[in-house]
Amino acid sequence: MVMSQLVMNSLIAGSIYALVACGFSLIYTTNRFMHFAHGTTIVAAGYLLYQLFQVLGIPFFAASFVSICLAGMLGLSTYYYLYLPLQKRKASNIVLLIASIGVLIFIENLIQLIFGASVKSIGYIKIARGMDLLGAVITPLQLTIILSSIILLGVLSFLMYKTILGRNMRAVADNPELSSIIGIDHVKVSKYSFLIGSYLAGIAGILIGLEQNLEPTMGTSLMIKGFTGAVIGGVGSVPAAALGSYLLGFAENFGIWYLPSGYKDAIAFILLFLFLLFRPSGMFGREKGASHD
Amino acid sequence: MLEIQNLTAGYGELEVLQEVSLHIGPAEIVALIGPNGAGKSTVIKSVFGLTHIARGMITFKEKKITKMKTSDLVGLGISYVPQGKINFPSLSVLENLEIGAPAGQDKALLTKNLSFVFHKFPALREKREKPAYTLSGGQQQMLALGRALMREPALLLLDEPSLGLSPKLQKEAFTMINSLRADGIAIIIVEQNAKKAIEIADRTYLLEEGKVVLEGGREMITHKKIKSVYLGGRY
Amino acid sequence: MNQKHRPYIVLFMLSLLFLAGCGKPTGNQPTGNVVVEKEKPVVKIGASLSLTGGSAFMGEGMRNAMELAIHNLGPTKYKYELVFEDDAMNPKMAADASQKLITIDHVDAILSLSSGTGNVVSQFTQPNKVIHFGVASDPTVAEGEYNFIHWTPPEEETRALISELERRNLHNVAFISFNQQGEKAIMNDFSHRVEGTEISVVSTKIFNNGEKDFKTYLLQIEEERPDVIVVLAFSPEIEIIMKQIKELDIDTPVTSIEAVEFSEQPELFEGVWYIQAADPTDTFLADYVSTYGKQPAPGTANAYDEVNMIVAGFERAGKNPLKKPSTAEVVAELHKIKDFPGALGPLTVPESGIVLSHAVVRMVKDGKFVTIKP
């Protein structure tokens, strides 16, 4: 049925955006600056998998595991060797953002230099007709993407709301001055946020790379969509960011059903613009500040 | 318990305090009053390692703690409740309290301290699962105090605990603080409301321009300096 | 050897090397009244190509062809040099590239790739009297006597497409296309030509650069029940579209113009017939493949021809071996070109400046590209 296919397409798109947004939001929530290089962690993981699996012939799951681990290392190193020293020198968040963009450009160009600009395909899955599910056609990979997104969202939520590390991350995000007064180790919390966020990026890179092929500049467009999803939902909360991403997926697919086709990118930008202007805390976010009597 | 001797401290190059000396013993409430910029907050921030100390000495339970790192001070039994944003708004009341406890604390001890706090502040027990931003101003103060107590501190440093509260709530706040004295805790309060401060404290220090200009007990309220300058004001 | 002396020794050796390099005689020189290589006037041929980005495979192909053309030149009156700039098929970058090539490198000619960038380069070359050859489907790129196009014009390809559709009895047509001038020109031309025939366009979906998810577009197209889907896109989008068509179990036949042969996944197009611009000659193919080890991309053979035509123009127009002809004189010579032996067959440059070559219909059979209707 057409409607269920449309819904399925929306879920797939939303899941891809959510995979990007979750990691990004985790890092933003804890550190309060935009780690745009998150996009390149995603791309780097994809290309690593390509190199290990496609070029060197290492078995797929081993190669994926290694790629995810290395993605985590990449994110953590960016924090430890770039952001942290800058923060120690009292750099403002704008400076950190610029540094982040610098990393993004550097790594994208490095990838282009090593692998070339043409599109690479990770040939793990043979292209075949999808299966019928609830009136729509969906491939096993696409279903895996949706399920992974939901499972990871669950795992992240558990981390954030049911563990001490998660509680400390939220505390640092809420009130950084107070958190250091009561003795929370900022650096440790930040390290974990980058590590976990970047593992997520690694998983995203692998799944998205399989589904959409690899291109050195794909990180930028993914970040834009993921970021938009996060803003729509509410950047300060991981589940909200994920929900916003799903909303974006639905808005895009249903939007182009009724609007002329060239408007697909415009939908994302318009939504981003509207939310930043009128409700920057997102649909599920809370306006900052405690209530008083 | 706490002794500050000839403390000269401030922020960066700026020296706010000039040779300030004060002391407090167990189960005592000491108030610091004075006009804005007198350095009241700077005194307690200095105890907590948040300022630049040029000269002077601070001892806590006979131990020199001048210039000690904040994270180490927390472990010694000093708790600080700052001015302004005093809680974690999106964390629940329970989480706000738990986060005040030392890391890796024994579960039984944690539960004991939580019961103590809920006993002192029943309103918090009611709202334990709710996020902190849903609390009223008075309840926020309670929460901040409660969290400070989770460390079983010997010394509490409170920076303007009544700020932004209605007169009724202020009264409640001071009653709360008073009751803590019964638990043996020493409390230093920085207060704008000079009258209330003198009433509740055992001793009060008046600071002006970084110096202690007056010190005394409740009889201070009749001192002409206090009467003319401060009690004629808004409060 | 002493520490103090070392810098002088190094300097001395470097000077020796420098002198040795300078004095070296170059190339074959005919005896007699001769102009030494390095005194020949230099003709600079610049290029604004997509050397990065999704279309890099075409830009690189053209660059290779240009270098091959220079390499294959026999003795010439003038010296020909190439200057390359990357525009990533982006009009803004093409503007910067044109600016640099004209004002800093002082090129005599520029080659470009795509309608979007070609139109930008044309704006710079015409007023500055720089010769310009575009590989583009939009005819406005050739406006102005200094601007030329060497590419199978869209009318040619559309004509070939329509006749094949009629031959196969496919009447309801859907387009899914990249948002670019050239592709839009093709769709417009198509719509005009089929007016009054049994063929009609039932759906048109346009996507922007970088799109990776066409599933909903394909869903919308299928709703209109087309007999054929024409995909106007290049790599990487065309592969993703083909992939998603298969995954969504869409069995409507698919066709395309130009892009199939340059995909890195030809297995996706097994059994697909498509329109292709003129085939390069076997001679050129052999030469290119043996030099670069791979098949040429679209536009590669065109670039080869363009360089050769420009060289021919300069050689024919130039009467004085010590002074280059003006580009106006070269342009006049270019317009006289008739049956010029090119990599794309005999070439003629008409008044419009759009070099003519023909389109063919091909099919992917067992992974090979077979012409089924020349």
Short mmCIF file of N, CA and C in Angstrom, two decimals, chain C residues 139-249:
data_model
loop_
_atom_site.label_atom_id
_atom_site.label_comp_id
_atom_site.label_asym_id
_atom_site.label_seq_id
_atom_site.Cartn_x
_atom_site.Cartn_y
_atom_site.Cartn_z
N PRO C 139 22.59 25.04 -24.99
CA PRO C 139 23.16 25.80 -26.11
C PRO C 139 23.60 27.22 -25.76
N THR C 140 23.08 27.80 -24.69
CA THR C 140 23.51 29.17 -24.34
C THR C 140 24.99 29.23 -24.02
N VAL C 141 25.59 28.11 -23.68
CA VAL C 141 27.03 28.12 -23.42
C VAL C 141 27.81 28.58 -24.65
N ALA C 142 27.23 28.33 -25.86
CA ALA C 142 27.95 28.68 -27.09
C ALA C 142 27.61 30.07 -27.60
N GLU C 143 26.88 30.85 -26.84
CA GLU C 143 26.54 32.20 -27.31
C GLU C 143 27.76 33.09 -27.32
N GLY C 144 27.92 33.81 -28.43
CA GLY C 144 29.12 34.65 -28.55
C GLY C 144 30.12 33.93 -29.42
N GLU C 145 30.80 34.69 -30.32
CA GLU C 145 31.63 33.98 -31.30
C GLU C 145 32.87 33.31 -30.70
N TYR C 146 33.24 33.66 -29.45
CA TYR C 146 34.40 33.00 -28.85
C TYR C 146 34.02 31.71 -28.14
N ASN C 147 32.72 31.49 -27.97
CA ASN C 147 32.27 30.32 -27.23
C ASN C 147 31.80 29.20 -28.14
N PHE C 148 32.24 27.98 -27.85
CA PHE C 148 31.88 26.81 -28.65
C PHE C 148 31.43 25.69 -27.73
N ILE C 149 30.68 24.77 -28.30
CA ILE C 149 30.33 23.56 -27.56
C ILE C 149 30.73 22.35 -28.40
N HIS C 150 31.32 21.37 -27.74
CA HIS C 150 31.57 20.10 -28.44
C HIS C 150 30.95 19.01 -27.58
N TRP C 151 29.71 18.73 -27.90
CA TRP C 151 28.97 17.74 -27.12
C TRP C 151 27.73 17.40 -27.92
N THR C 152 27.33 16.18 -27.87
CA THR C 152 26.12 15.84 -28.59
C THR C 152 24.99 16.71 -28.04
N PRO C 153 24.39 17.54 -28.86
CA PRO C 153 23.36 18.44 -28.34
C PRO C 153 22.17 17.66 -27.80
N PRO C 154 21.49 18.21 -26.82
CA PRO C 154 20.37 17.49 -26.24
C PRO C 154 19.30 17.15 -27.27
N GLU C 155 19.15 18.02 -28.27
CA GLU C 155 18.12 17.73 -29.29
C GLU C 155 18.41 16.40 -29.95
N GLU C 156 19.68 16.17 -30.20
CA GLU C 156 20.10 14.91 -30.80
C GLU C 156 19.72 13.74 -29.92
N GLU C 157 20.04 13.87 -28.64
CA GLU C 157 19.79 12.77 -27.71
C GLU C 157 18.30 12.58 -27.50
N THR C 158 17.60 13.68 -27.39
CA THR C 158 16.15 13.59 -27.21
C THR C 158 15.53 12.93 -28.42
N ARG C 159 15.97 13.34 -29.59
CA ARG C 159 15.47 12.75 -30.83
C ARG C 159 15.68 11.24 -30.82
N ALA C 160 16.87 10.84 -30.47
CA ALA C 160 17.18 9.41 -30.43
C ALA C 160 16.32 8.70 -29.39
N LEU C 161 16.12 9.34 -28.24
CA LEU C 161 15.30 8.74 -27.18
C LEU C 161 13.88 8.55 -27.66
N ILE C 162 13.31 9.60 -28.25
CA ILE C 162 11.91 9.53 -28.69
C ILE C 162 11.73 8.44 -29.74
N SER C 163 12.67 8.38 -30.66
CA SER C 163 12.48 7.37 -31.70
C SER C 163 12.58 5.97 -31.13
N GLU C 164 13.43 5.75 -30.16
CA GLU C 164 13.53 4.43 -29.53
C GLU C 164 12.28 4.11 -28.71
N LEU C 165 11.74 5.13 -28.02
CA LEU C 165 10.52 4.91 -27.25
C LEU C 165 9.38 4.50 -28.18
N GLU C 166 9.29 5.18 -29.34
CA GLU C 166 8.24 4.84 -30.30
C GLU C 166 8.43 3.43 -30.82
N ARG C 167 9.66 3.10 -31.09
CA ARG C 167 9.98 1.77 -31.60
C ARG C 167 9.54 0.70 -30.62
N ARG C 168 9.68 0.97 -29.35
CA ARG C 168 9.33 -0.01 -28.32
C ARG C 168 7.93 0.15 -27.79
N ASN C 169 7.19 1.09 -28.36
CA ASN C 169 5.80 1.31 -27.92
C ASN C 169 5.65 1.75 -26.46
N LEU C 170 6.55 2.55 -26.00
CA LEU C 170 6.46 3.05 -24.63
C LEU C 170 5.93 4.48 -24.67
N HIS C 171 4.71 4.69 -24.12
CA HIS C 171 4.09 5.99 -24.31
C HIS C 171 4.05 6.88 -23.08
N ASN C 172 3.85 6.27 -21.93
CA ASN C 172 3.79 7.10 -20.71
C ASN C 172 5.18 7.17 -20.09
N VAL C 173 5.70 8.38 -20.04
CA VAL C 173 7.09 8.56 -19.62
C VAL C 173 7.18 9.30 -18.29
N ALA C 174 8.02 8.80 -17.38
CA ALA C 174 8.29 9.52 -16.14
C ALA C 174 9.77 9.91 -16.14
N PHE C 175 10.04 11.09 -15.63
CA PHE C 175 11.41 11.54 -15.52
C PHE C 175 11.80 11.64 -14.06
N ILE C 176 12.99 11.17 -13.73
CA ILE C 176 13.55 11.50 -12.42
C ILE C 176 14.92 12.10 -12.72
N SER C 177 15.09 13.36 -12.35
CA SER C 177 16.23 14.09 -12.87
C SER C 177 16.97 14.93 -11.85
N PHE C 178 18.24 15.09 -12.11
CA PHE C 178 19.12 15.96 -11.35
C PHE C 178 18.72 17.40 -11.66
N ASN C 179 18.83 18.24 -10.66
CA ASN C 179 18.43 19.63 -10.82
C ASN C 179 19.56 20.44 -11.46
N GLN C 180 19.66 20.35 -12.76
CA GLN C 180 20.74 21.06 -13.47
C GLN C 180 20.16 21.58 -14.77
N GLN C 181 20.78 22.65 -15.27
CA GLN C 181 20.28 23.26 -16.50
C GLN C 181 20.19 22.29 -17.67
N GLY C 182 21.28 21.51 -17.85
CA GLY C 182 21.35 20.61 -19.00
C GLY C 182 20.19 19.63 -19.00
N GLU C 183 19.95 19.04 -17.81
CA GLU C 183 18.89 18.04 -17.71
C GLU C 183 17.53 18.70 -17.92
N LYS C 184 17.35 19.89 -17.39
CA LYS C 184 16.07 20.58 -17.57
C LYS C 184 15.86 20.91 -19.05
N ALA C 185 16.96 21.27 -19.72
CA ALA C 185 16.84 21.57 -21.14
C ALA C 185 16.37 20.33 -21.90
N ILE C 186 16.92 19.18 -21.53
CA ILE C 186 16.50 17.94 -22.18
C ILE C 186 15.01 17.68 -21.96
N MET C 187 14.56 17.84 -20.71
CA MET C 187 13.15 17.55 -20.43
C MET C 187 12.23 18.52 -21.16
N ASN C 188 12.63 19.79 -21.22
CA ASN C 188 11.82 20.77 -21.95
C ASN C 188 11.73 20.42 -23.41
N ASP C 189 12.89 20.12 -23.99
CA ASP C 189 12.94 19.76 -25.40
C ASP C 189 12.07 18.54 -25.67
N PHE C 190 12.17 17.56 -24.79
CA PHE C 190 11.38 16.33 -24.92
C PHE C 190 9.89 16.66 -24.95
N SER C 191 9.45 17.46 -23.97
CA SER C 191 8.02 17.80 -23.88
C SER C 191 7.53 18.47 -25.15
N HIS C 192 8.34 19.36 -25.72
CA HIS C 192 7.94 20.04 -26.95
C HIS C 192 7.83 19.07 -28.12
N ARG C 193 8.83 18.24 -28.23
CA ARG C 193 8.84 17.34 -29.37
C ARG C 193 7.72 16.31 -29.35
N VAL C 194 7.28 15.92 -28.16
CA VAL C 194 6.23 14.89 -28.12
C VAL C 194 4.82 15.44 -28.18
N GLU C 195 4.73 16.77 -28.25
CA GLU C 195 3.39 17.37 -28.35
C GLU C 195 2.68 16.84 -29.58
N GLY C 196 1.45 16.35 -29.37
CA GLY C 196 0.70 15.85 -30.50
C GLY C 196 1.02 14.41 -30.86
N THR C 197 1.94 13.79 -30.16
CA THR C 197 2.20 12.37 -30.42
C THR C 197 1.54 11.55 -29.31
N GLU C 198 1.73 10.24 -29.38
CA GLU C 198 1.11 9.39 -28.37
C GLU C 198 1.91 9.38 -27.07
N ILE C 199 3.11 9.94 -27.14
CA ILE C 199 3.96 9.93 -25.95
C ILE C 199 3.63 11.12 -25.06
N SER C 200 3.54 10.88 -23.77
CA SER C 200 3.32 12.01 -22.85
C SER C 200 4.11 11.79 -21.57
N VAL C 201 4.39 12.90 -20.91
CA VAL C 201 5.15 12.83 -19.66
C VAL C 201 4.15 12.76 -18.50
N VAL C 202 4.17 11.67 -17.75
CA VAL C 202 3.17 11.52 -16.69
C VAL C 202 3.68 11.96 -15.31
N SER C 203 4.98 12.05 -15.16
CA SER C 203 5.51 12.46 -13.85
C SER C 203 6.92 12.98 -14.02
N THR C 204 7.24 14.02 -13.29
CA THR C 204 8.60 14.55 -13.31
C THR C 204 9.05 14.81 -11.89
N LYS C 205 10.12 14.17 -11.50
CA LYS C 205 10.65 14.41 -10.14
C LYS C 205 12.06 14.94 -10.25
N ILE C 206 12.32 16.02 -9.56
CA ILE C 206 13.64 16.64 -9.63
C ILE C 206 14.30 16.57 -8.26
N PHE C 207 15.56 16.17 -8.23
CA PHE C 207 16.25 16.12 -6.95
C PHE C 207 17.51 16.95 -7.01
N ASN C 208 17.95 17.35 -5.82
CA ASN C 208 19.14 18.19 -5.73
C ASN C 208 20.39 17.36 -5.51
N ASN C 209 21.50 18.00 -5.74
CA ASN C 209 22.81 17.38 -5.55
C ASN C 209 22.95 16.77 -4.16
N GLY C 210 23.47 15.56 -4.08
CA GLY C 210 23.70 14.99 -2.76
C GLY C 210 22.54 14.17 -2.24
N GLU C 211 21.44 14.10 -2.98
CA GLU C 211 20.30 13.33 -2.51
C GLU C 211 20.64 11.85 -2.47
N LYS C 212 20.24 11.17 -1.41
CA LYS C 212 20.57 9.76 -1.30
C LYS C 212 19.32 8.89 -1.19
N ASP C 213 18.17 9.50 -1.03
CA ASP C 213 16.98 8.72 -0.75
C ASP C 213 15.90 9.08 -1.76
N PHE C 214 15.70 8.17 -2.74
CA PHE C 214 14.74 8.46 -3.81
C PHE C 214 13.47 7.64 -3.67
N LYS C 215 13.37 6.92 -2.58
CA LYS C 215 12.28 5.95 -2.46
C LYS C 215 10.91 6.59 -2.59
N THR C 216 10.73 7.75 -1.95
CA THR C 216 9.41 8.36 -2.04
C THR C 216 9.16 8.94 -3.43
N TYR C 217 10.19 9.48 -4.06
CA TYR C 217 10.02 9.95 -5.44
C TYR C 217 9.58 8.80 -6.34
N LEU C 218 10.25 7.64 -6.16
CA LEU C 218 9.93 6.49 -7.00
C LEU C 218 8.50 6.01 -6.73
N LEU C 219 8.12 6.09 -5.47
CA LEU C 219 6.76 5.70 -5.09
C LEU C 219 5.74 6.58 -5.81
N GLN C 220 6.02 7.90 -5.82
CA GLN C 220 5.11 8.83 -6.48
C GLN C 220 5.04 8.56 -7.98
N ILE C 221 6.21 8.28 -8.55
CA ILE C 221 6.25 8.00 -9.99
C ILE C 221 5.42 6.77 -10.31
N GLU C 222 5.58 5.73 -9.52
CA GLU C 222 4.85 4.49 -9.78
C GLU C 222 3.35 4.69 -9.71
N GLU C 223 2.92 5.61 -8.87
CA GLU C 223 1.49 5.91 -8.76
C GLU C 223 0.90 6.33 -10.10
N GLU C 224 1.72 6.92 -10.96
CA GLU C 224 1.23 7.41 -12.25
C GLU C 224 1.30 6.34 -13.34
N ARG C 225 1.78 5.15 -12.96
CA ARG C 225 1.87 4.02 -13.88
C ARG C 225 2.55 4.34 -15.21
N PRO C 226 3.81 4.73 -15.15
CA PRO C 226 4.53 5.01 -16.41
C PRO C 226 4.92 3.72 -17.12
N ASP C 227 5.16 3.83 -18.43
CA ASP C 227 5.66 2.67 -19.19
C ASP C 227 7.18 2.59 -19.09
N VAL C 228 7.77 3.74 -18.82
CA VAL C 228 9.24 3.77 -18.73
C VAL C 228 9.65 4.92 -17.81
N ILE C 229 10.75 4.74 -17.11
CA ILE C 229 11.29 5.81 -16.26
C ILE C 229 12.61 6.24 -16.88
N VAL C 230 12.71 7.53 -17.17
CA VAL C 230 13.97 8.05 -17.71
C VAL C 230 14.75 8.67 -16.55
N VAL C 231 15.93 8.13 -16.30
CA VAL C 231 16.74 8.64 -15.19
C VAL C 231 17.80 9.57 -15.75
N LEU C 232 17.68 10.85 -15.41
CA LEU C 232 18.68 11.82 -15.87
C LEU C 232 19.56 12.16 -14.67
N ALA C 233 20.57 11.35 -14.49
CA ALA C 233 21.46 11.56 -13.34
C ALA C 233 22.76 10.89 -13.66
N PHE C 234 23.80 11.27 -12.93
CA PHE C 234 25.10 10.61 -13.07
C PHE C 234 25.44 9.90 -11.78
N SER C 235 26.63 9.31 -11.75
CA SER C 235 27.10 8.72 -10.49
C SER C 235 27.25 9.86 -9.50
N PRO C 236 27.04 9.65 -8.22
CA PRO C 236 26.61 8.44 -7.55
C PRO C 236 25.11 8.26 -7.48
N GLU C 237 24.35 9.30 -7.90
CA GLU C 237 22.91 9.20 -7.71
C GLU C 237 22.29 8.09 -8.54
N ILE C 238 22.79 7.90 -9.78
CA ILE C 238 22.11 6.94 -10.64
C ILE C 238 22.20 5.52 -10.08
N GLU C 239 23.34 5.20 -9.47
CA GLU C 239 23.45 3.85 -8.89
C GLU C 239 22.48 3.67 -7.74
N ILE C 240 22.35 4.71 -6.91
CA ILE C 240 21.44 4.60 -5.77
C ILE C 240 20.01 4.47 -6.27
N ILE C 241 19.66 5.23 -7.31
CA ILE C 241 18.31 5.14 -7.87
C ILE C 241 18.06 3.73 -8.37
N MET C 242 19.00 3.18 -9.12
CA MET C 242 18.83 1.82 -9.64
C MET C 242 18.69 0.82 -8.50
N LYS C 243 19.50 1.00 -7.49
CA LYS C 243 19.47 0.10 -6.33
C LYS C 243 18.09 0.16 -5.68
N GLN C 244 17.60 1.38 -5.46
CA GLN C 244 16.33 1.52 -4.77
C GLN C 244 15.17 1.04 -5.63
N ILE C 245 15.29 1.18 -6.95
CA ILE C 245 14.25 0.65 -7.83
C ILE C 245 14.16 -0.87 -7.66
N LYS C 246 15.33 -1.50 -7.64
CA LYS C 246 15.32 -2.97 -7.47
C LYS C 246 14.76 -3.35 -6.10
N GLU C 247 15.20 -2.62 -5.07
CA GLU C 247 14.77 -2.97 -3.72
C GLU C 247 13.27 -2.77 -3.53
N LEU C 248 12.73 -1.77 -4.19
CA LEU C 248 11.30 -1.51 -4.06
C LEU C 248 10.48 -2.39 -4.99
N ASP C 249 11.19 -3.25 -5.72
CA ASP C 249 10.52 -4.21 -6.60
C ASP C 249 9.73 -3.50 -7.70
#
